[in-house]
Coordinates of C-alpha atoms in Angstrom, one line a residue:
M1 CA -2.3 -8.4 -25.1
T2 CA -5.3 -9.0 -22.9
S3 CA -5.7 -6.5 -20.0
P4 CA -6.0 -8.0 -16.5
T5 CA -9.5 -8.4 -15.1
L6 CA -10.3 -5.4 -12.9
V7 CA -11.8 -6.1 -9.5
L8 CA -13.0 -3.7 -6.8
V9 CA -12.4 -4.4 -3.1
T10 CA -14.5 -2.5 -0.5
G11 CA -13.3 -2.8 3.1
A12 CA -9.7 -2.9 2.0
T13 CA -8.6 -1.4 5.3
G14 CA -10.4 -4.2 7.2
Y15 CA -9.2 -7.6 8.3
I16 CA -10.3 -9.7 5.3
G17 CA -10.0 -7.0 2.7
G18 CA -6.5 -6.0 3.7
R19 CA -5.4 -9.6 3.2
L20 CA -7.4 -10.3 0.1
V21 CA -5.9 -7.5 -2.0
P22 CA -2.3 -8.8 -2.3
R23 CA -3.6 -12.3 -3.1
L24 CA -5.7 -10.9 -5.9
L25 CA -2.7 -9.0 -7.2
A26 CA -0.7 -12.3 -7.0
Q27 CA -3.3 -14.0 -9.1
G28 CA -2.9 -11.4 -11.9
F29 CA -6.0 -9.3 -11.2
A30 CA -5.9 -5.5 -11.5
V31 CA -7.3 -4.2 -8.2
R32 CA -9.1 -1.0 -7.3
V33 CA -10.0 -0.1 -3.7
L34 CA -12.7 2.3 -2.5
V35 CA -11.8 3.8 0.9
R36 CA -13.0 6.7 2.9
T37 CA -9.5 7.5 4.3
P38 CA -6.7 6.6 1.8
S39 CA -4.1 7.5 4.4
K40 CA -5.0 4.3 6.3
L41 CA -3.3 2.4 3.4
D42 CA 0.0 4.2 3.8
G43 CA 1.5 1.4 5.9
V44 CA 0.4 -1.6 3.8
P45 CA 3.0 -3.0 1.3
W46 CA 0.6 -3.1 -1.7
H47 CA -0.8 0.5 -1.6
D48 CA 1.2 1.6 -4.6
Q49 CA 0.1 -1.4 -6.7
V50 CA -3.7 -0.6 -6.6
D51 CA -5.9 2.1 -7.9
V52 CA -7.2 4.0 -4.8
V53 CA -10.5 5.7 -5.1
E54 CA -11.5 7.9 -2.2
G55 CA -15.2 7.8 -1.4
D56 CA -18.1 6.4 0.6
L57 CA -20.4 3.5 -0.3
S58 CA -23.4 5.5 0.8
S59 CA -22.7 8.0 -2.0
A60 CA -24.2 7.1 -5.4
E61 CA -21.7 9.5 -7.1
D62 CA -18.7 7.8 -5.4
T63 CA -19.8 4.3 -6.2
E64 CA -20.6 5.1 -9.8
R65 CA -17.0 6.5 -10.2
A66 CA -15.4 3.6 -8.4
F67 CA -17.3 0.8 -10.2
Q68 CA -16.5 1.9 -13.8
G69 CA -15.0 -1.0 -15.8
V70 CA -15.1 -3.4 -12.9
H71 CA -15.7 -7.1 -13.4
T72 CA -16.2 -8.2 -9.8
V73 CA -17.1 -6.2 -6.7
F74 CA -16.0 -7.6 -3.3
Y75 CA -18.3 -6.2 -0.6
L76 CA -16.4 -6.8 2.6
V77 CA -17.8 -4.2 4.9
H78 CA -20.2 -4.7 7.8
S79 CA -21.0 -2.0 10.4
M80 CA -21.0 -2.9 14.1
G81 CA -23.3 0.1 14.6
S82 CA -26.6 0.1 16.5
G83 CA -29.8 2.0 16.6
S84 CA -33.3 1.5 15.4
D85 CA -32.5 2.1 11.7
F86 CA -29.2 0.2 11.7
E87 CA -30.6 -2.8 9.7
E88 CA -32.3 -0.5 7.1
Q89 CA -29.1 1.5 6.6
E90 CA -27.2 -1.7 5.9
R91 CA -29.8 -2.9 3.4
E92 CA -29.9 0.6 1.7
T93 CA -26.2 0.7 1.3
A94 CA -26.3 -2.8 -0.2
R95 CA -29.0 -1.8 -2.6
L96 CA -27.0 1.2 -3.7
V97 CA -24.0 -1.0 -4.3
A98 CA -26.0 -3.5 -6.3
T99 CA -27.5 -0.8 -8.4
A100 CA -24.1 0.8 -9.1
A101 CA -22.7 -2.6 -10.0
E102 CA -25.5 -3.2 -12.5
R103 CA -25.1 0.3 -14.1
A104 CA -21.4 -0.2 -14.4
G105 CA -21.9 -3.6 -16.2
A106 CA -20.2 -5.6 -13.4
S107 CA -20.4 -9.4 -13.8
R108 CA -20.1 -10.5 -10.2
L109 CA -20.9 -9.4 -6.7
V110 CA -19.0 -11.3 -3.8
Y111 CA -20.1 -11.0 -0.2
L112 CA -18.8 -12.6 3.0
G113 CA -21.6 -13.2 5.5
G114 CA -22.0 -15.5 8.6
L115 CA -22.9 -19.1 9.1
H116 CA -26.3 -19.5 10.9
P117 CA -29.0 -22.1 11.3
E118 CA -32.3 -21.7 9.5
G119 CA -35.6 -21.1 11.2
V120 CA -34.3 -19.4 14.4
E121 CA -34.4 -15.9 15.6
L122 CA -31.0 -14.3 14.7
S123 CA -29.2 -11.5 16.4
T124 CA -29.6 -8.0 14.9
H125 CA -26.1 -8.1 13.3
M126 CA -26.5 -11.6 12.0
R127 CA -29.9 -10.8 10.7
S128 CA -28.5 -7.7 9.0
R129 CA -25.7 -9.7 7.3
T130 CA -28.2 -12.2 6.0
A131 CA -30.4 -9.4 4.7
V132 CA -27.4 -7.8 2.9
G133 CA -26.7 -11.1 1.2
K134 CA -30.3 -11.4 0.1
V135 CA -30.2 -7.9 -1.5
F136 CA -27.2 -9.0 -3.6
L137 CA -28.8 -12.4 -4.6
D138 CA -32.0 -10.6 -5.6
S139 CA -30.1 -8.0 -7.7
A140 CA -29.5 -8.1 -11.5
V141 CA -25.8 -8.9 -11.0
P142 CA -25.0 -12.5 -10.2
A143 CA -23.8 -12.8 -6.6
I144 CA -21.8 -15.3 -4.6
V145 CA -22.5 -15.0 -0.9
F146 CA -20.1 -17.0 1.3
Q147 CA -21.2 -17.8 4.8
A148 CA -18.4 -18.4 7.3
G149 CA -18.2 -19.0 11.0
V150 CA -15.3 -18.1 13.3
V151 CA -12.4 -17.0 11.1
I152 CA -9.1 -18.1 12.6
G153 CA -6.1 -15.8 12.1
S154 CA -4.3 -13.2 14.1
G155 CA -6.4 -10.0 14.0
S156 CA -9.8 -11.7 13.3
A157 CA -12.2 -10.3 15.9
S158 CA -13.7 -13.7 16.6
F159 CA -10.3 -15.3 17.0
E160 CA -9.0 -12.5 19.2
M161 CA -12.0 -13.0 21.5
I162 CA -11.0 -16.7 21.8
R163 CA -7.4 -15.7 22.4
H164 CA -7.9 -13.1 25.0
L165 CA -10.6 -15.0 26.9
T166 CA -8.4 -18.1 27.1
E167 CA -5.2 -16.2 28.0
N168 CA -6.9 -13.9 30.6
V169 CA -9.3 -16.1 32.4
P170 CA -7.9 -19.5 33.5
L171 CA -11.1 -20.4 35.4
M172 CA -14.2 -19.3 33.6
P173 CA -17.9 -19.4 34.5
A174 CA -19.4 -19.0 31.0
P175 CA -22.8 -18.7 29.4
S176 CA -24.3 -21.9 28.1
W177 CA -23.5 -20.9 24.5
V178 CA -20.0 -22.2 25.0
Q179 CA -21.5 -25.6 24.4
N180 CA -22.8 -24.5 21.0
R181 CA -21.3 -26.2 17.9
I182 CA -19.0 -24.0 15.8
E183 CA -17.3 -24.8 12.5
P184 CA -14.3 -22.5 12.3
I185 CA -12.3 -21.7 9.1
A186 CA -8.7 -20.5 8.7
V187 CA -8.3 -17.1 7.2
R188 CA -6.2 -18.5 4.4
D189 CA -9.0 -20.8 3.4
V190 CA -11.5 -17.9 3.4
L191 CA -9.1 -16.0 1.1
H192 CA -8.8 -19.0 -1.2
Y193 CA -12.5 -19.0 -1.8
L194 CA -12.7 -15.2 -2.3
V195 CA -9.8 -15.1 -4.7
H196 CA -11.4 -17.7 -6.9
A197 CA -14.9 -16.2 -6.8
P198 CA -14.4 -14.0 -9.9
L199 CA -13.6 -17.1 -12.0
V200 CA -16.9 -18.9 -11.2
D201 CA -19.4 -19.4 -14.0
A202 CA -21.4 -16.2 -14.6
D203 CA -24.8 -17.9 -14.0
V204 CA -24.0 -19.0 -10.4
N205 CA -26.1 -16.9 -8.0
R206 CA -26.4 -18.4 -4.5
T207 CA -25.0 -18.7 -1.0
F208 CA -22.2 -21.1 -0.1
D209 CA -21.4 -22.3 3.4
I210 CA -17.7 -22.5 3.9
G211 CA -15.9 -24.1 6.9
S212 CA -13.0 -26.4 7.9
R213 CA -15.2 -29.5 8.4
D214 CA -13.8 -29.4 11.9
V215 CA -16.9 -29.0 14.2
L216 CA -16.2 -28.1 17.8
T217 CA -17.9 -26.5 20.7
Y218 CA -16.9 -22.9 21.6
A219 CA -15.4 -24.3 24.8
A220 CA -13.3 -26.7 22.7
L221 CA -12.1 -23.8 20.6
M222 CA -10.8 -22.2 23.8
Y223 CA -9.2 -25.4 25.1
G224 CA -7.5 -26.0 21.7
Y225 CA -6.1 -22.4 21.7
G226 CA -4.8 -22.9 25.3
Y227 CA -3.1 -26.1 24.3
E228 CA -1.4 -24.6 21.2
A229 CA -0.4 -21.5 23.1
G230 CA 1.2 -23.6 25.9
L231 CA -1.1 -22.4 28.6
P232 CA -2.0 -24.4 31.7
H233 CA -5.3 -26.3 31.3
R234 CA -8.3 -23.9 31.4
R235 CA -11.5 -24.8 33.2
I236 CA -14.7 -23.6 31.7
Y237 CA -18.1 -24.1 33.4
A238 CA -21.2 -23.5 31.3
L239 CA -23.9 -21.7 33.3
P240 CA -27.4 -20.7 32.3
I241 CA -26.6 -17.0 31.8
P242 CA -29.5 -15.8 29.6
A243 CA -28.5 -12.3 28.6
P244 CA -26.2 -12.0 25.7
M245 CA -25.8 -8.3 26.4
L246 CA -24.5 -9.1 29.9
A247 CA -22.0 -11.6 28.5
G248 CA -20.9 -9.0 25.9
W249 CA -20.2 -6.5 28.6
W250 CA -18.2 -9.2 30.4
V251 CA -16.1 -10.0 27.3
A252 CA -15.4 -6.3 26.8
L253 CA -14.3 -6.1 30.5
V254 CA -11.8 -9.0 30.5
T255 CA -10.5 -8.5 26.9
P256 CA -9.3 -5.5 24.9
I257 CA -12.0 -6.0 22.3
P258 CA -14.3 -2.9 22.3
H259 CA -17.7 -3.2 23.8
S260 CA -19.3 -2.1 20.5
M261 CA -17.8 -5.2 18.9
A262 CA -17.9 -7.6 21.8
V263 CA -21.7 -7.5 22.2
P264 CA -22.5 -8.4 18.5
L265 CA -19.9 -11.1 18.6
V266 CA -21.5 -12.7 21.7
Q267 CA -24.9 -12.3 20.2
S268 CA -23.8 -14.2 17.1
L269 CA -22.8 -17.2 19.3
Q270 CA -26.3 -17.9 20.6
H271 CA -26.8 -20.5 17.9
D272 CA -24.8 -23.2 16.3
A273 CA -22.6 -22.1 13.3
V274 CA -22.1 -25.2 11.2
A275 CA -22.0 -25.5 7.4
Q276 CA -25.2 -27.2 6.2
E277 CA -23.8 -28.0 2.7
H278 CA -20.5 -28.2 1.0
D279 CA -21.6 -27.3 -2.5
V280 CA -18.8 -24.8 -2.9
D281 CA -16.6 -27.7 -3.9
D282 CA -18.6 -27.9 -7.1
V283 CA -17.6 -24.5 -8.2
I284 CA -14.3 -23.8 -6.4
A285 CA -11.9 -26.7 -5.7
P286 CA -10.6 -26.8 -2.1
P287 CA -7.0 -25.6 -1.5
A288 CA -4.4 -27.9 -2.9
A289 CA -3.1 -28.8 0.5
G290 CA -6.6 -29.3 1.8
L291 CA -8.7 -27.3 4.3
T292 CA -6.9 -26.2 7.4
D293 CA -8.1 -27.9 10.7
Y294 CA -8.6 -25.7 13.7
R295 CA -5.4 -26.6 15.7
H296 CA -3.3 -26.0 12.6
A297 CA -4.9 -22.7 12.0
V298 CA -4.2 -21.7 15.6
R299 CA -0.6 -22.7 15.2
L300 CA -0.3 -20.6 12.1
A301 CA -1.8 -17.6 14.0
L302 CA 0.8 -18.0 16.7
S303 CA 3.7 -18.8 14.4
K304 CA 4.9 -15.2 13.9
I305 CA 7.1 -15.8 17.0
E306 CA 8.5 -19.1 15.9
D307 CA 9.1 -17.8 12.3
G308 CA 11.4 -15.1 13.7
V309 CA 9.3 -12.2 12.5
V310 CA 9.0 -10.6 16.0
E311 CA 10.2 -7.3 14.6
T312 CA 7.3 -7.1 12.2
S313 CA 4.7 -6.9 15.0
W314 CA 5.9 -3.5 16.0
T315 CA 7.6 -2.0 13.0
G316 CA 4.5 -2.1 10.8
A317 CA 6.1 -4.5 8.3
S318 CA 4.4 -7.7 7.2
S319 CA 5.7 -11.0 5.9
G320 CA 2.6 -11.2 3.7
K321 CA 1.2 -14.3 5.4
P322 CA -2.6 -14.1 5.7
Y323 CA -2.6 -15.3 9.3
E324 CA -0.2 -12.6 10.5
P325 CA -0.8 -8.9 11.5
L326 CA -1.2 -6.0 9.1
P327 CA -0.7 -2.4 10.0
S328 CA -4.3 -1.8 9.3
D329 CA -5.4 -4.3 12.0
P330 CA -7.0 -2.8 15.1
D331 CA -4.8 -2.0 18.1
W332 CA -6.3 -4.8 20.2
A333 CA -5.6 -7.5 17.6
G334 CA -2.8 -10.0 18.0
R335 CA -0.9 -11.2 21.1
T336 CA -0.3 -8.8 24.0
V337 CA 3.1 -7.2 23.7
Y338 CA 4.9 -5.2 26.4
V339 CA 7.9 -3.1 25.5
D340 CA 10.3 -1.1 27.6
D341 CA 11.8 1.2 25.0
R342 CA 14.7 3.6 25.9
S343 CA 17.0 5.8 23.8
R344 CA 20.0 7.9 24.6
T345 CA 22.5 9.9 22.5
G346 CA 26.2 9.8 23.2
D347 CA 29.4 11.4 21.7
A348 CA 31.1 8.1 20.9
P349 CA 31.0 7.0 17.3
P350 CA 28.6 4.1 16.3
A351 CA 31.6 1.7 15.9
A352 CA 32.6 2.2 19.5
V353 CA 29.1 1.8 20.8
W354 CA 28.7 -1.4 18.7
K355 CA 31.9 -2.8 20.1
V356 CA 30.4 -2.5 23.6
I357 CA 27.0 -4.0 22.5
E358 CA 28.7 -7.0 20.8
G359 CA 30.8 -7.6 23.8
I360 CA 27.9 -7.5 26.4
G361 CA 27.5 -10.3 28.9
G362 CA 29.9 -13.0 30.1
D363 CA 32.9 -11.4 31.9
N364 CA 31.9 -8.0 30.6
G365 CA 28.6 -8.1 32.5
W366 CA 25.4 -6.1 31.7
Y367 CA 26.5 -2.6 32.8
S368 CA 23.9 -2.2 35.5
L369 CA 23.4 -3.5 39.0
P370 CA 25.4 -6.7 38.8
A371 CA 23.9 -8.1 42.0
A372 CA 20.4 -8.0 40.5
W373 CA 21.4 -10.0 37.5
V374 CA 23.2 -12.6 39.7
I375 CA 20.2 -13.0 42.0
R376 CA 17.8 -13.4 39.1
G377 CA 20.2 -15.9 37.5
L378 CA 20.4 -18.0 40.7
A379 CA 16.7 -18.1 41.0
D380 CA 16.4 -19.2 37.4
K381 CA 19.0 -22.0 37.9
V382 CA 17.2 -23.2 41.0
L383 CA 13.9 -23.4 39.1
G384 CA 15.6 -25.4 36.3
G385 CA 16.4 -22.7 33.9
A386 CA 19.5 -21.8 32.0
G387 CA 20.9 -19.5 34.8
H388 CA 23.1 -16.6 34.3
N389 CA 26.5 -18.2 34.2
R390 CA 26.7 -19.8 30.7
G391 CA 29.0 -17.0 29.6
R392 CA 29.9 -16.5 25.9
R393 CA 31.7 -18.4 23.2
N394 CA 33.9 -15.4 22.4
P395 CA 34.4 -12.3 24.6
K396 CA 34.4 -9.9 21.6
T397 CA 32.4 -11.3 18.7
L398 CA 29.0 -12.9 18.2
V399 CA 27.2 -15.0 15.6
V400 CA 23.5 -16.0 15.4
G401 CA 22.8 -18.9 17.7
D402 CA 25.5 -18.0 20.3
A403 CA 24.5 -18.3 24.0
V404 CA 25.1 -15.1 26.0
D405 CA 24.4 -16.0 29.7
W406 CA 20.7 -16.7 29.7
W407 CA 20.1 -15.2 26.3
R408 CA 20.7 -16.5 22.8
V409 CA 21.5 -14.4 19.7
E410 CA 18.5 -14.5 17.5
H411 CA 19.3 -11.6 15.1
L412 CA 22.6 -9.9 14.4
E413 CA 23.2 -6.9 12.0
P414 CA 26.9 -6.2 12.5
G415 CA 27.6 -2.6 13.4
R416 CA 24.0 -1.8 14.1
Q417 CA 21.7 -4.2 15.9
L418 CA 21.8 -7.2 18.3
R419 CA 18.6 -9.0 19.3
L420 CA 18.8 -11.6 22.1
R421 CA 16.0 -14.1 22.9
A422 CA 15.6 -15.0 26.6
E423 CA 16.2 -18.6 27.6
M424 CA 15.5 -17.9 31.3
L425 CA 12.3 -19.2 32.8
V426 CA 9.5 -16.7 32.1
P427 CA 5.8 -17.1 31.6
G428 CA 6.0 -16.0 28.0
E429 CA 8.6 -15.0 25.4
A430 CA 11.2 -12.2 26.0
W431 CA 13.8 -10.4 23.9
L432 CA 16.4 -7.7 24.5
E433 CA 17.3 -5.6 21.5
L434 CA 20.2 -3.2 21.4
T435 CA 20.7 -0.8 18.4
A436 CA 23.4 1.8 17.6
E437 CA 22.5 4.4 14.9
P438 CA 24.6 7.4 13.7
E439 CA 23.3 10.8 15.0
G440 CA 25.3 13.9 14.1
T441 CA 28.9 13.2 15.2
G442 CA 27.8 10.7 17.8
T443 CA 25.4 7.8 18.2
R444 CA 21.8 7.2 19.2
Y445 CA 21.6 4.1 21.3
R446 CA 18.3 2.3 21.5
Q447 CA 17.4 -0.4 24.0
R448 CA 14.2 -2.4 23.9
A449 CA 13.0 -5.1 26.3
I450 CA 10.2 -6.9 24.5
Y451 CA 7.8 -9.4 26.2
F452 CA 5.0 -11.6 25.0
P453 CA 3.1 -12.8 28.1
R454 CA 1.6 -16.2 28.3
G455 CA -1.7 -16.0 30.1
L456 CA -2.8 -14.0 33.1
F457 CA 0.3 -15.0 35.1
G458 CA 2.5 -13.8 32.3
K459 CA 0.9 -10.4 32.4
A460 CA 1.2 -10.3 36.2
Y461 CA 4.9 -11.2 35.8
W462 CA 5.6 -8.2 33.6
W463 CA 4.0 -5.8 36.1
A464 CA 5.8 -7.4 39.0
V465 CA 9.2 -6.9 37.4
W466 CA 8.4 -3.5 35.9
P467 CA 9.7 -1.5 38.9
F468 CA 13.1 -3.2 38.5
H469 CA 13.2 -2.1 34.9
G470 CA 13.3 1.4 36.1
L471 CA 16.3 0.6 38.2
I472 CA 18.3 -1.5 35.7
F473 CA 17.6 -0.3 32.2
P474 CA 18.3 3.5 32.5
S475 CA 21.7 2.9 34.0
M476 CA 22.4 0.1 31.6
A477 CA 21.9 2.5 28.6
R478 CA 23.9 5.2 30.4
N479 CA 26.8 2.9 31.2
I480 CA 27.0 1.4 27.8
L481 CA 27.4 4.8 26.2
A482 CA 29.9 5.9 28.9
R483 CA 32.0 2.7 28.3
A484 CA 32.0 3.4 24.5
A485 CA 33.1 7.0 25.1
R486 CA 36.0 5.8 27.3
D487 CA 37.1 3.2 24.8
A488 CA 36.9 5.8 22.0
E489 CA 39.1 8.2 23.9
Q490 CA 41.7 5.5 24.6
G491 CA 41.8 4.6 21.0

């Protein structure tokens, strides 16, 4: 029986690497990862299916140990560092990796660089990425260097910049580079090319431009995101702002992307990023369903809500889709999420608490400040929303899809958890999740209000209603447990 081909992934805790590993496993490859901090992999679903080697790429000893028996080395790391010796450090690490791959008898190096035009002065980071690719192409091990533009997927730094700028700034004076031409690519298409790279003929040693064939201006990327996210039309005005550093500071100010990352991202946008050739089709067939256009890629990145996987965005689980979050993604990645999370313990048994939870709403009310709920419901009705008086199908039991006043049952785990999705008018998406868990002889009751804002107004709405949460939700939790205790005493 033939052993599976062993491949090594560096950067496995990063955005692309973390999504590539499970796809390599699914294709039948044996996978080894070289990481400096193995504990960062504890939350990913595939960590026990790979060979984890602790080490550093700058250590010849570590790379020699990690590269033994490897057919293909995926080099998916790129520092966002700075300093006068930054570029030389990047090249030196690449040379060390190429040497280690040669000594280990590896058959292929695979690197993901950036799209850029020829004959122009590149930014420091883009120049460094190009130089790393050249090191691999000049080495004794055949290399495939993919060059991609803006990668579209929840968690991609480039996409998150588009997301947060569009959501946070409805009227935007912007540098002239927003008119530059960009060819984005969906993360699932990037992964398609990477997964098939080890199968390319051994004599192939070159760069390949990869993209969606969908060429847009950066401003059009933002407009497209706004449309797919349901935001009001954004207005973007290109101004002759010459300093990329200044624009980078501004991006860091109005988005949660760290300054150390925002500046290089902005610098990389000073030129068009469009594929100059499509020769990759000669060695790797396109995805069976075709390349993903930009709007579709954005819809996929936003689809974690529609797909009903809301819980995965804060429990650390993952559906395994490449365009959705991973626990290893940075904190600023993904849509903004606000959560009001409260827990209390009570003496009533879980069954009694669950009975109150399942009976909530309708004639039973919401166990806190009834007048506040009525006023909010009237306002919602006046504005054309569902209002607060739809009641319930059954006063005691629920099924998924039931209306409960201005909520709808989205998830029901009988005896344990109820999650309601708001159908009131809010500038975003909102849920209320109620959970009863055994604790000692009683119950721990957990109550979470979860909100995904839409745009700047959506964020302002959360902070406007935040003071009322402090009035409503503590007493709601307290009164639900008190009602359960009374019901338990009365049998």
